[in-house]
mmCIF file of C-alpha atoms and ligand atoms in Angstrom:
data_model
loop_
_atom_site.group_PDB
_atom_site.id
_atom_site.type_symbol
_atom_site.label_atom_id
_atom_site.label_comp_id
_atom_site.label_asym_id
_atom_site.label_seq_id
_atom_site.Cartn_x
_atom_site.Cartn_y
_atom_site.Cartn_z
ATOM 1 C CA UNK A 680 -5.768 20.676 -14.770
ATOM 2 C CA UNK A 681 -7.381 20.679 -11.011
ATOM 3 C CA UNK A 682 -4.593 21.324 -8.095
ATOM 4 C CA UNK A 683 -5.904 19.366 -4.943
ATOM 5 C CA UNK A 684 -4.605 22.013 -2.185
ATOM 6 C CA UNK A 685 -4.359 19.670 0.613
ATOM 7 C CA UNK A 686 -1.758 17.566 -0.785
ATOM 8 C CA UNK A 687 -1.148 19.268 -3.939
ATOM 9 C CA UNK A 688 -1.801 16.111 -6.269
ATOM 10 C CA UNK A 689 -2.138 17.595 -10.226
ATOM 11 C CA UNK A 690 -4.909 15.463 -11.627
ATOM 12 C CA UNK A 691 -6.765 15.930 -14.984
ATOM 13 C CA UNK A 692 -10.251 14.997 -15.342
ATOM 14 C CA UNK A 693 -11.097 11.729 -16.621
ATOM 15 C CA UNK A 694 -9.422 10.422 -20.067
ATOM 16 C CA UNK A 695 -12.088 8.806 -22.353
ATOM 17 C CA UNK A 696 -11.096 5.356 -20.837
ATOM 18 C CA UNK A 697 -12.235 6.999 -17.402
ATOM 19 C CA UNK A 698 -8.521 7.678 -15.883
ATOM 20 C CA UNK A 699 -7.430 10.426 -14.544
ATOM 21 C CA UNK A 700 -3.701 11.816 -15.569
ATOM 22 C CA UNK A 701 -1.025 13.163 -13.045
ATOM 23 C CA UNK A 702 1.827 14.782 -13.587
ATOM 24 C CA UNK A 703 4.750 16.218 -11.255
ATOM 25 C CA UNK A 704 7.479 18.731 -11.668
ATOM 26 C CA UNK A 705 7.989 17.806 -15.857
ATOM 27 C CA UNK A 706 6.776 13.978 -15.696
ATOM 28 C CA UNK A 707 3.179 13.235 -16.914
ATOM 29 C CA UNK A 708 1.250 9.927 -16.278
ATOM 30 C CA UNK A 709 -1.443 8.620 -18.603
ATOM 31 C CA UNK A 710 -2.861 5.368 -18.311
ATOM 32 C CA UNK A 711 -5.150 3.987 -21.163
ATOM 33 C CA UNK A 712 -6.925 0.332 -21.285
ATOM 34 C CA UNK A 713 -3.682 -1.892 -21.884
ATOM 35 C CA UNK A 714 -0.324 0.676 -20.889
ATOM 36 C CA UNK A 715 0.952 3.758 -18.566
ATOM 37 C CA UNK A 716 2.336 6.270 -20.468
ATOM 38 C CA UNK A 717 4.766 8.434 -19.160
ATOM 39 C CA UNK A 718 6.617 11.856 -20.944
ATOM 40 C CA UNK A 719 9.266 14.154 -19.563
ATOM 41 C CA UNK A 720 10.705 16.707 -21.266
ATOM 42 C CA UNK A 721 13.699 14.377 -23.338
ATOM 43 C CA UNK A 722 11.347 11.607 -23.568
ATOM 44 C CA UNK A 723 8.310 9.334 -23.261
ATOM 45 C CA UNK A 724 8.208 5.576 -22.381
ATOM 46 C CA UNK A 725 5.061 3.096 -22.434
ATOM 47 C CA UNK A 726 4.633 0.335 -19.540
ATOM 48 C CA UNK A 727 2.303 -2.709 -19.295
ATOM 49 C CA UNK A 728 -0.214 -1.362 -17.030
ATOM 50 C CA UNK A 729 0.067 -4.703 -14.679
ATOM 51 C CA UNK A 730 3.532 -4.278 -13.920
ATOM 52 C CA UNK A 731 3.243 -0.707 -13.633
ATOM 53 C CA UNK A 732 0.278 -0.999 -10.843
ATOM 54 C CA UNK A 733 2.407 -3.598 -9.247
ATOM 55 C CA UNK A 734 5.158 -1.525 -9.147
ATOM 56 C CA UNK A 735 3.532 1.444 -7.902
ATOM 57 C CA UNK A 736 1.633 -0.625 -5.217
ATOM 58 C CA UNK A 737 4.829 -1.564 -3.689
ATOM 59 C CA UNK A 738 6.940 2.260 -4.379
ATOM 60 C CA UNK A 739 3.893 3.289 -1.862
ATOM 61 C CA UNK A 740 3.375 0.824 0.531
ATOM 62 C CA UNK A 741 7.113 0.631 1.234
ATOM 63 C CA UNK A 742 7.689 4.459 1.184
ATOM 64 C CA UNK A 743 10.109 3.879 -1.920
ATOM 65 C CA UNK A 744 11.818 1.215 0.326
ATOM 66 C CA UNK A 745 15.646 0.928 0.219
ATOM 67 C CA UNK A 746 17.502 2.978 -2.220
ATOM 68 C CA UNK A 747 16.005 2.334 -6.481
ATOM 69 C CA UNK A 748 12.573 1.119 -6.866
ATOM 70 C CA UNK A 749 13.011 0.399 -10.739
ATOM 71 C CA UNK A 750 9.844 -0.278 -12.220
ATOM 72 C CA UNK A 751 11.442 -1.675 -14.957
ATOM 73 C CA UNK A 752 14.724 -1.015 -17.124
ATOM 74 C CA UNK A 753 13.670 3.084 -17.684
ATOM 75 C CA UNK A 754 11.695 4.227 -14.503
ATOM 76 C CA UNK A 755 11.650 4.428 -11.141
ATOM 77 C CA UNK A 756 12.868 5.947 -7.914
ATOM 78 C CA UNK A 757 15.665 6.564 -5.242
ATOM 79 C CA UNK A 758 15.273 6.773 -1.938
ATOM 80 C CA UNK A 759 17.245 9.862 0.103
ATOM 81 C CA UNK A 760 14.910 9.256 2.652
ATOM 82 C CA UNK A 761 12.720 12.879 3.333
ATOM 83 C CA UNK A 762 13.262 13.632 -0.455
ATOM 84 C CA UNK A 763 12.476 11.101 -3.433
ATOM 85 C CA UNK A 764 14.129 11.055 -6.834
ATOM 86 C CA UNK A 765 12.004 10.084 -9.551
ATOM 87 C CA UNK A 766 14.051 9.434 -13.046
ATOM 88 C CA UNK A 767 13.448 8.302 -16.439
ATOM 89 C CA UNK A 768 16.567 6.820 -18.238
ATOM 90 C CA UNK A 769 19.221 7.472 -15.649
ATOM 91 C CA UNK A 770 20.567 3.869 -14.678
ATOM 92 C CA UNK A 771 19.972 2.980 -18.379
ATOM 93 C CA UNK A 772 23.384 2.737 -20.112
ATOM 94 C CA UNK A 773 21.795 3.864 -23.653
ATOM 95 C CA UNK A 774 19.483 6.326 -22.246
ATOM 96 C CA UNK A 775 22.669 8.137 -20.451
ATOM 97 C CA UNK A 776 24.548 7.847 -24.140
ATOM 98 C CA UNK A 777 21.958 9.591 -25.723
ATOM 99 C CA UNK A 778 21.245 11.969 -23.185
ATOM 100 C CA UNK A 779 17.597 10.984 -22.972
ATOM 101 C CA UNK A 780 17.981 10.321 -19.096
ATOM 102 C CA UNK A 781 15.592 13.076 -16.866
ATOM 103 C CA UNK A 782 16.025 13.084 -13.094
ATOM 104 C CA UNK A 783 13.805 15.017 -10.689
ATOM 105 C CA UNK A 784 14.123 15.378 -6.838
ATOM 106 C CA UNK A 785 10.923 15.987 -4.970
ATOM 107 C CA UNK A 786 9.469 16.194 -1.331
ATOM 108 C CA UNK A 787 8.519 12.503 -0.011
ATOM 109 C CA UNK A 788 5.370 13.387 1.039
ATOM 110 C CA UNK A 789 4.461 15.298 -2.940
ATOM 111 C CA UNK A 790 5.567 12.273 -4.867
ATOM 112 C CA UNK A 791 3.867 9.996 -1.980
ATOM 113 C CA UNK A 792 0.486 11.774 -2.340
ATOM 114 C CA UNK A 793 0.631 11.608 -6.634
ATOM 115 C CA UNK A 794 1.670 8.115 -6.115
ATOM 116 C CA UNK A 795 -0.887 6.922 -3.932
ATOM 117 C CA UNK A 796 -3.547 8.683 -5.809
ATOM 118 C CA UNK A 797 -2.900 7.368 -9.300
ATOM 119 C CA UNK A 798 -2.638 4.018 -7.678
ATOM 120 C CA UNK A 799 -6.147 4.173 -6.503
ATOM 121 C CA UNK A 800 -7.690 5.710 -9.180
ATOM 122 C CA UNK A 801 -5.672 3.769 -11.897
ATOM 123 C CA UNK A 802 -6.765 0.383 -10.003
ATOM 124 C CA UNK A 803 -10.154 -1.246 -11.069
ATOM 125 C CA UNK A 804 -12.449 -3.071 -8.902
ATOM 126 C CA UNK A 805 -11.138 -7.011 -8.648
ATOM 127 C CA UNK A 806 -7.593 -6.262 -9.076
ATOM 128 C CA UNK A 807 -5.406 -6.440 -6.502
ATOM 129 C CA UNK A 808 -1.577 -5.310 -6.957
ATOM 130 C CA UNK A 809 -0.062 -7.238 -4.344
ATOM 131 C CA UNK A 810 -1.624 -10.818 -5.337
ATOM 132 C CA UNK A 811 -0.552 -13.258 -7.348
ATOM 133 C CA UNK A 812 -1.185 -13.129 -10.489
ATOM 134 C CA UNK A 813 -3.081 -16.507 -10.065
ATOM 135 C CA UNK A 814 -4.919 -15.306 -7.149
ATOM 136 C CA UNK A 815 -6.892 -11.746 -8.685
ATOM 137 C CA UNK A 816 -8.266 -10.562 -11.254
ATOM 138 C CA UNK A 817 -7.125 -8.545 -14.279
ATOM 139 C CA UNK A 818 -5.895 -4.780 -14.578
ATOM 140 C CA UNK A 819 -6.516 -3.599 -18.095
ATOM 141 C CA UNK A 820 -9.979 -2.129 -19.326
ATOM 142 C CA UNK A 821 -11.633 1.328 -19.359
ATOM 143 C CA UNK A 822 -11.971 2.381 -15.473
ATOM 144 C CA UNK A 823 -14.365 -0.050 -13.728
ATOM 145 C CA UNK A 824 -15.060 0.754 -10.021
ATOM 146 C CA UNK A 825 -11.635 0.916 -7.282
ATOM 147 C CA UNK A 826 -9.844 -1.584 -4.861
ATOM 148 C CA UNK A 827 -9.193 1.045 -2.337
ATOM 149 C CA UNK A 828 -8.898 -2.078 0.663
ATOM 150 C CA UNK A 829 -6.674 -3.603 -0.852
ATOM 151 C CA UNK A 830 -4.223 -1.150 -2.377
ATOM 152 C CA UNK A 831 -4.562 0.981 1.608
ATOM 153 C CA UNK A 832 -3.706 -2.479 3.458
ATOM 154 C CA UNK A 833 -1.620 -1.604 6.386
ATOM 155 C CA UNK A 834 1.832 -2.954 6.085
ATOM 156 C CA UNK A 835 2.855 -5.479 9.007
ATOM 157 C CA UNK A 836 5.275 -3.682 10.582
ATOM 158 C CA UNK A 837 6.336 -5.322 14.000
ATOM 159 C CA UNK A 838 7.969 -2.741 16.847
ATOM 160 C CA UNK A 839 9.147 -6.151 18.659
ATOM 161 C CA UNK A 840 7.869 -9.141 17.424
ATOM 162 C CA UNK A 841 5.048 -10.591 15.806
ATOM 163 C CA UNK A 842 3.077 -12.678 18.510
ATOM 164 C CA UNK A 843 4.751 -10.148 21.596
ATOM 165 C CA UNK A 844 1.214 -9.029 23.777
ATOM 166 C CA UNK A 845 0.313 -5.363 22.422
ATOM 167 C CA UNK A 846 2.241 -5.769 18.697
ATOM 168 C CA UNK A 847 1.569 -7.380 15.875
ATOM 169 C CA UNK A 848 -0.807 -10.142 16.316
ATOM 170 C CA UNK A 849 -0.647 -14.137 15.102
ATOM 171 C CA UNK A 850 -2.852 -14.617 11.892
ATOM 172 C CA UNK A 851 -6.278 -17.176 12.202
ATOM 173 C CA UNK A 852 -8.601 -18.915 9.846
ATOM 174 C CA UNK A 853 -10.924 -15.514 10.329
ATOM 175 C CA UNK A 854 -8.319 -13.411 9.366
ATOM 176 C CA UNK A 855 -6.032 -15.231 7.344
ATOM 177 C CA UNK A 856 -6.630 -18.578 5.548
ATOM 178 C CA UNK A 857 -3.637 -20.991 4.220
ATOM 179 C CA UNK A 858 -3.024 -20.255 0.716
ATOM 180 C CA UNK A 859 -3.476 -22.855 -1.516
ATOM 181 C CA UNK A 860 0.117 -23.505 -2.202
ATOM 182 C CA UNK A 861 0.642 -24.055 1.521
ATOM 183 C CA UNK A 862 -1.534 -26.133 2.638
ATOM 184 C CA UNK A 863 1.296 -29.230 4.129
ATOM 185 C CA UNK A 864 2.673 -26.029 6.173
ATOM 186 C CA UNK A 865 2.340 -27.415 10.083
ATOM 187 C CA UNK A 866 0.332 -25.176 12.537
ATOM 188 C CA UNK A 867 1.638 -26.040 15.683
ATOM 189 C CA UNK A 868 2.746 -23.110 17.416
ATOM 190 C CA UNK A 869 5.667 -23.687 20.063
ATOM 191 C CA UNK A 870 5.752 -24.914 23.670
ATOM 192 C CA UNK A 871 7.174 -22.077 26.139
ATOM 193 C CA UNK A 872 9.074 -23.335 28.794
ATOM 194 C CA UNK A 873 10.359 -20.062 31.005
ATOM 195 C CA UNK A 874 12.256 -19.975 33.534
ATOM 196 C CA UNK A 875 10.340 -18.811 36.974
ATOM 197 C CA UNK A 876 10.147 -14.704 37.158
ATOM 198 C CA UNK A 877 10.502 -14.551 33.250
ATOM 199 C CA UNK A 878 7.040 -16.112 32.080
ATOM 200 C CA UNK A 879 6.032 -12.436 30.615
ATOM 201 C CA UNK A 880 8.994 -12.026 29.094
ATOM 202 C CA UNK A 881 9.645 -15.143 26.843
ATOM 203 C CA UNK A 882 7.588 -14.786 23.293
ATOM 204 C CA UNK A 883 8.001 -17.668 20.018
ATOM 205 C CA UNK A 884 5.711 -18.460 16.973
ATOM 206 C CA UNK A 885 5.965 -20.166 14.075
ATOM 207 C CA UNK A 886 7.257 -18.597 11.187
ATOM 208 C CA UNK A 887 6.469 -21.127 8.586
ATOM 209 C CA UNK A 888 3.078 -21.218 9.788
ATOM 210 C CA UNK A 889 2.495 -17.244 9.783
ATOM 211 C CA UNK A 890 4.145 -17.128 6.376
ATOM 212 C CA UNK A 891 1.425 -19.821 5.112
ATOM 213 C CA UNK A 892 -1.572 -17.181 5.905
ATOM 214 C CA UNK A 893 0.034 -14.064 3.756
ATOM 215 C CA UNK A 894 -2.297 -13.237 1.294
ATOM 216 C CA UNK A 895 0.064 -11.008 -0.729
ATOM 217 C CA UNK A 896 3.509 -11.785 -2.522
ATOM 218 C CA UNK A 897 7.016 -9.771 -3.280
ATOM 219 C CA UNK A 898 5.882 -7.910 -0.083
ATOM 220 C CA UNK A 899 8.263 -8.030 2.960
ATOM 221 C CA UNK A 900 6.797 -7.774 6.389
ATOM 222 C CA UNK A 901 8.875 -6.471 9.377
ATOM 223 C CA UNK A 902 8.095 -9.490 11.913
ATOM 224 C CA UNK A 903 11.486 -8.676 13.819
ATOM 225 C CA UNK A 904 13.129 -5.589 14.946
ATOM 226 C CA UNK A 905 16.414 -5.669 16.766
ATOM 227 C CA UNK A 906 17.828 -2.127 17.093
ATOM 228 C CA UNK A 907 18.447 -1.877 13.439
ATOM 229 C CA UNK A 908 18.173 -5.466 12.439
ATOM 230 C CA UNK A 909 14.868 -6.397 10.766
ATOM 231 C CA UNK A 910 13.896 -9.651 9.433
ATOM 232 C CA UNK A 911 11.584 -9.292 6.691
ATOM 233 C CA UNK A 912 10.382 -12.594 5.679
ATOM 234 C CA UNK A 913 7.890 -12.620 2.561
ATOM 235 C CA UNK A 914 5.966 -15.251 0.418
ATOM 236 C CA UNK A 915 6.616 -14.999 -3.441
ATOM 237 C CA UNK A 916 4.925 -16.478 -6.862
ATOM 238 C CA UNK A 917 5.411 -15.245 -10.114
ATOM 239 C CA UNK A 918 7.860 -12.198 -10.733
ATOM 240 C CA UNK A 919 9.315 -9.611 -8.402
ATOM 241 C CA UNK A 920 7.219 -6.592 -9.938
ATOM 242 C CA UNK A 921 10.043 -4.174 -9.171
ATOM 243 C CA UNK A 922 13.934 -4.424 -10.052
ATOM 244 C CA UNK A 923 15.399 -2.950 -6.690
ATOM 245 C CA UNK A 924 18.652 -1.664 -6.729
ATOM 246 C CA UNK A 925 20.245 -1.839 -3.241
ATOM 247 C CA UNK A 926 21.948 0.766 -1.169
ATOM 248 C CA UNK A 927 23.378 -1.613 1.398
ATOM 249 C CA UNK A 928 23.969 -5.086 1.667
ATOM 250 C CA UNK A 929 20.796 -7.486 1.827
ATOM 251 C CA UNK A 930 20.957 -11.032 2.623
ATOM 252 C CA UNK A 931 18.449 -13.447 1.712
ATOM 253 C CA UNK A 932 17.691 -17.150 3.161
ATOM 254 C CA UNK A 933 15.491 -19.370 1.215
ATOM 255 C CA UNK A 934 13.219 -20.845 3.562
ATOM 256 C CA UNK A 935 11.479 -23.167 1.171
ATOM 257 C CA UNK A 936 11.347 -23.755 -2.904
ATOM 258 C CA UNK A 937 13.092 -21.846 -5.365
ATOM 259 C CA UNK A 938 13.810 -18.413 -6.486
ATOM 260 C CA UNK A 939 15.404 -17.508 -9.738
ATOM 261 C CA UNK A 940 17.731 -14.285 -9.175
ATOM 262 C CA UNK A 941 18.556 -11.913 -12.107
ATOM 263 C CA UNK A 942 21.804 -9.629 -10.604
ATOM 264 C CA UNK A 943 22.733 -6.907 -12.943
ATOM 265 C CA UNK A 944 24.892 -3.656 -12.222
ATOM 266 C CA UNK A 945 22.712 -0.688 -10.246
ATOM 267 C CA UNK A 946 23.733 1.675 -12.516
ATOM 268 C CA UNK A 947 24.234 0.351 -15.988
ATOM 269 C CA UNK A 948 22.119 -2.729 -15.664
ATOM 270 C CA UNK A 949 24.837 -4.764 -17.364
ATOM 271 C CA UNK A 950 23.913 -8.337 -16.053
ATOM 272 C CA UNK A 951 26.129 -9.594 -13.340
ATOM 273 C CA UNK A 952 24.420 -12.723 -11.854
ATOM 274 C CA UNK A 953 22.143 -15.046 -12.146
ATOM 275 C CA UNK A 954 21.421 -16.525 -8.747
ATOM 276 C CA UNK A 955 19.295 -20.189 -8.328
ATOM 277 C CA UNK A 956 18.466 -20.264 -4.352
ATOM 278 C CA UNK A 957 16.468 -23.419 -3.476
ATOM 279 C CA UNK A 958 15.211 -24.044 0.384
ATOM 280 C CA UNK A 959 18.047 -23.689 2.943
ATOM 281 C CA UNK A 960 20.116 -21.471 0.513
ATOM 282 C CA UNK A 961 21.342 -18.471 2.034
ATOM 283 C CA UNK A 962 22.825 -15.143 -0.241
ATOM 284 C CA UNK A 963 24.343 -11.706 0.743
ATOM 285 C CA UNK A 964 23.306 -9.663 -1.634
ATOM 286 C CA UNK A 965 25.669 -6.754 -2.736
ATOM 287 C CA UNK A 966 25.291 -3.007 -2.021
ATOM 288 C CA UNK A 967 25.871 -1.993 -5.514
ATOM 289 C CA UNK A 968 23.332 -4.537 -7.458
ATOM 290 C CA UNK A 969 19.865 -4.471 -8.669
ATOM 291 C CA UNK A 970 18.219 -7.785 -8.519
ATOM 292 C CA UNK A 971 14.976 -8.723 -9.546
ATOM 293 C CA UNK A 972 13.031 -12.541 -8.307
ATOM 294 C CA UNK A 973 11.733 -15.272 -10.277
ATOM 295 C CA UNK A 974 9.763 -17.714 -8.671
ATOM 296 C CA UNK A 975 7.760 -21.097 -10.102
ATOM 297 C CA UNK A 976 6.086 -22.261 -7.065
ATOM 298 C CA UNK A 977 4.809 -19.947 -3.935
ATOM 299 C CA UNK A 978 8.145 -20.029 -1.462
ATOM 300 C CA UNK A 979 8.890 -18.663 1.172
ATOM 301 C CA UNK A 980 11.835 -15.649 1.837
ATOM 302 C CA UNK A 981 13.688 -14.100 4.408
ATOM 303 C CA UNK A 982 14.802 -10.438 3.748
ATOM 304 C CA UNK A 983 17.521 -9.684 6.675
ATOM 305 C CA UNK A 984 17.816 -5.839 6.397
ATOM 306 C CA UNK A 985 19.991 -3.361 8.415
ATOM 307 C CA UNK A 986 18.044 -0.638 8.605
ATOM 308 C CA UNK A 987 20.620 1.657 10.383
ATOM 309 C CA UNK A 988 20.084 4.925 8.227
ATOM 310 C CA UNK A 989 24.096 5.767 8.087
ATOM 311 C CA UNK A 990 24.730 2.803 5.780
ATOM 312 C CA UNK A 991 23.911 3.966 2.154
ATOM 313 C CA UNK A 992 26.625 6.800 3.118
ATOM 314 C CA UNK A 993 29.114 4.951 3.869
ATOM 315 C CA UNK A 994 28.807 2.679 1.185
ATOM 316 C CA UNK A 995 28.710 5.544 -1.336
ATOM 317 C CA UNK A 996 31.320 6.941 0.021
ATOM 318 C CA UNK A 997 33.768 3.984 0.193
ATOM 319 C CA UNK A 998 34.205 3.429 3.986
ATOM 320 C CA UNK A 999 31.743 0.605 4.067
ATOM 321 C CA UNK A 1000 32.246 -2.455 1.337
ATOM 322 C CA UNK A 1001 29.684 -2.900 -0.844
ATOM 323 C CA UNK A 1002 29.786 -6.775 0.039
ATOM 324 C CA UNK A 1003 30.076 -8.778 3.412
ATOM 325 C CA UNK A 1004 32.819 -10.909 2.387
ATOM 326 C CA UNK A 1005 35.702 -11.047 -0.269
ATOM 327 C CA UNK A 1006 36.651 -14.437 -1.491
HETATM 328 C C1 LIG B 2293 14.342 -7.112 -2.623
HETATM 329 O O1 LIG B 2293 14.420 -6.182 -3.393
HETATM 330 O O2 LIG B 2293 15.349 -7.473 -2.037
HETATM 331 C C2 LIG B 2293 13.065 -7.804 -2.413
HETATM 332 C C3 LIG B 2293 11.894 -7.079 -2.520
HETATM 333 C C4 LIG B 2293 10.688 -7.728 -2.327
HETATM 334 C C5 LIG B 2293 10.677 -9.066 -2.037
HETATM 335 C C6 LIG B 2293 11.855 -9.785 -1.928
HETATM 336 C C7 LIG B 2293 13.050 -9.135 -2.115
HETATM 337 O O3 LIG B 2293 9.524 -9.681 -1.860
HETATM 338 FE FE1 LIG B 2294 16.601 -5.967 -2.795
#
């Protein structure tokens, strides 16, 4: 084993497939040409190394996001926001029978570190986590090469507004070209009529038209920030590689095809919903689900969040509802 000081990533030396294997606190990671394998000490679980890169792209780039990042039905983590659980089992209703379930709490910025550097050893040259499936190349093999660009990218993360002088700019051709599965999305940007005095202060672009150009999917982009109201609008194909359980309420509006929702229980994962949200369609989505997306053709999503950091509290605690509305 070789302890990196700096940021006090464990790493092995090269496998015979040419990965490296972490481990932190009592959970190793071992990836081989096909699977990530993963022991702690009342278990071990295997992984489709696709999903699991796609998982672990996202538990980085979002800084384990909103409360569970669930890789899948076993692993994942929950957000406390300055610490970071990472569990095996725990919000599996037969791994909690059998007392097989293994939680760990660590420092955000130890599990960020081993995170981010098995993602960019683990990833081989032509894969890219974040694109479709359709749009990159493949994952599995003995280590070829890295994809450090793409599994860095910065995350667009407006302060204001997307388009507002000095924040997040517009995308281009140069920058950005129309996916394929958007290429009917109109460009025009609109007309800005202010009022006398207020011609700095009036900002608008198209959202449809910025949402054409993302060259990533299941990846929401802050584009608005109102004290703690963010819209997070995102373009999706294929699979949601993560199962996230919420710890607040999210609501969702379809802005264009179809997404398949699977809703199950947060902490059982005893299936609660399934959710069919076709352009227009709008969704709260509870504060005590996990929910995972299907989608058939690229579409188009708005994530509303509320971002204020007293909500997950409340909520646990049974002073805020875990949904919007009671019918
Ligand atoms: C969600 O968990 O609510 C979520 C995550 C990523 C997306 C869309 C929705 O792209
Ligand atoms: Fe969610």
């Amino acid at each position: 084993m070789t302890t990196t000081e700096a940021n006090e990533v464990t790493a092995t030396e090269p496998n015979a497939e040419g990965y490296k294997q972490f481990s932190l606190g009592g959970f190793t990671f071992r990836r081989d040409e096909f699977f990530a394998h993963i022991t702690w000490p009342t278990g071990s679980h295997v992984l489709s190394v696709d999903n699991f890169l796609r998982a672990l792209q996202r538990d980085v780039a979002w800084d384990f996001f909103y409360g569970t990042v669930n890789f899948d039905g076993v692993f994942g983590t929950v957000n406390h926001y300055g610490t970071v659980d990472m569990f095996a089992g725990r919000y599996n209703d037969a791994y909690r029978k059998a007392e097989l379930d293994h939680v760990e709490n660590f420092e955000t910025p130890l599990i960020r570190e081993t995170f981010k550097a098995m993602l960019d050893d683990w990833t081989n040259d032509g894969f890219d986590p974040f694109a479709s499936p359709a749009e990159t190349g493949k994952p599995f093999g003995e280590k070829q090469g890295s994809n450090t660009a793409a599994v860095t990218r910065r995350r667009v993360v407006a302060s204001r507004m997307v388009g507002v002088p000095g924040d997040e700019p517009l995308r281009t051709d140069e920058t950005h070209p129309i996916n394929r599965m958007f290429a009917d999305v109109a460009q025009d940007e609109p007309v800005i009529e202010a009022e006398p005095g207020f011609e700095g202060e009036v900002c608008a672009f198209n959202l449809f038209a910025y949402l054409s150009r993302s060259d990533v999917t299941w990846n929401p982009s802050v584009v608005s920030v109102c004290e703690a109201s963010l819209y997070c609008p995102t373009t999706e194909e294929y699979i949601l590689p993560v199962i996230h359980g919420n710890d607040r309420v999210e609501w969702f509006v379809q802005l264009s095809d179809t997404i398949h929702w699977e809703v199950e229980d947060r902490d059982t994962g005893a299936a609660r919903a399934k959710v069919v949200m076709k352009a227009g369609d709008v969704a709260a989505m509870p504060g005590d689900i996990r929910h995972r997306g299907f989608s058939p053709k690229r579409s188009m999503l708005l994530v509303w969040e509320n971002a204020s950091p007293e909500l997950p509290e409340l909520i646990a605690s049974g002073r805020a509802p875990t949904a919007p509305i009671d019918f």
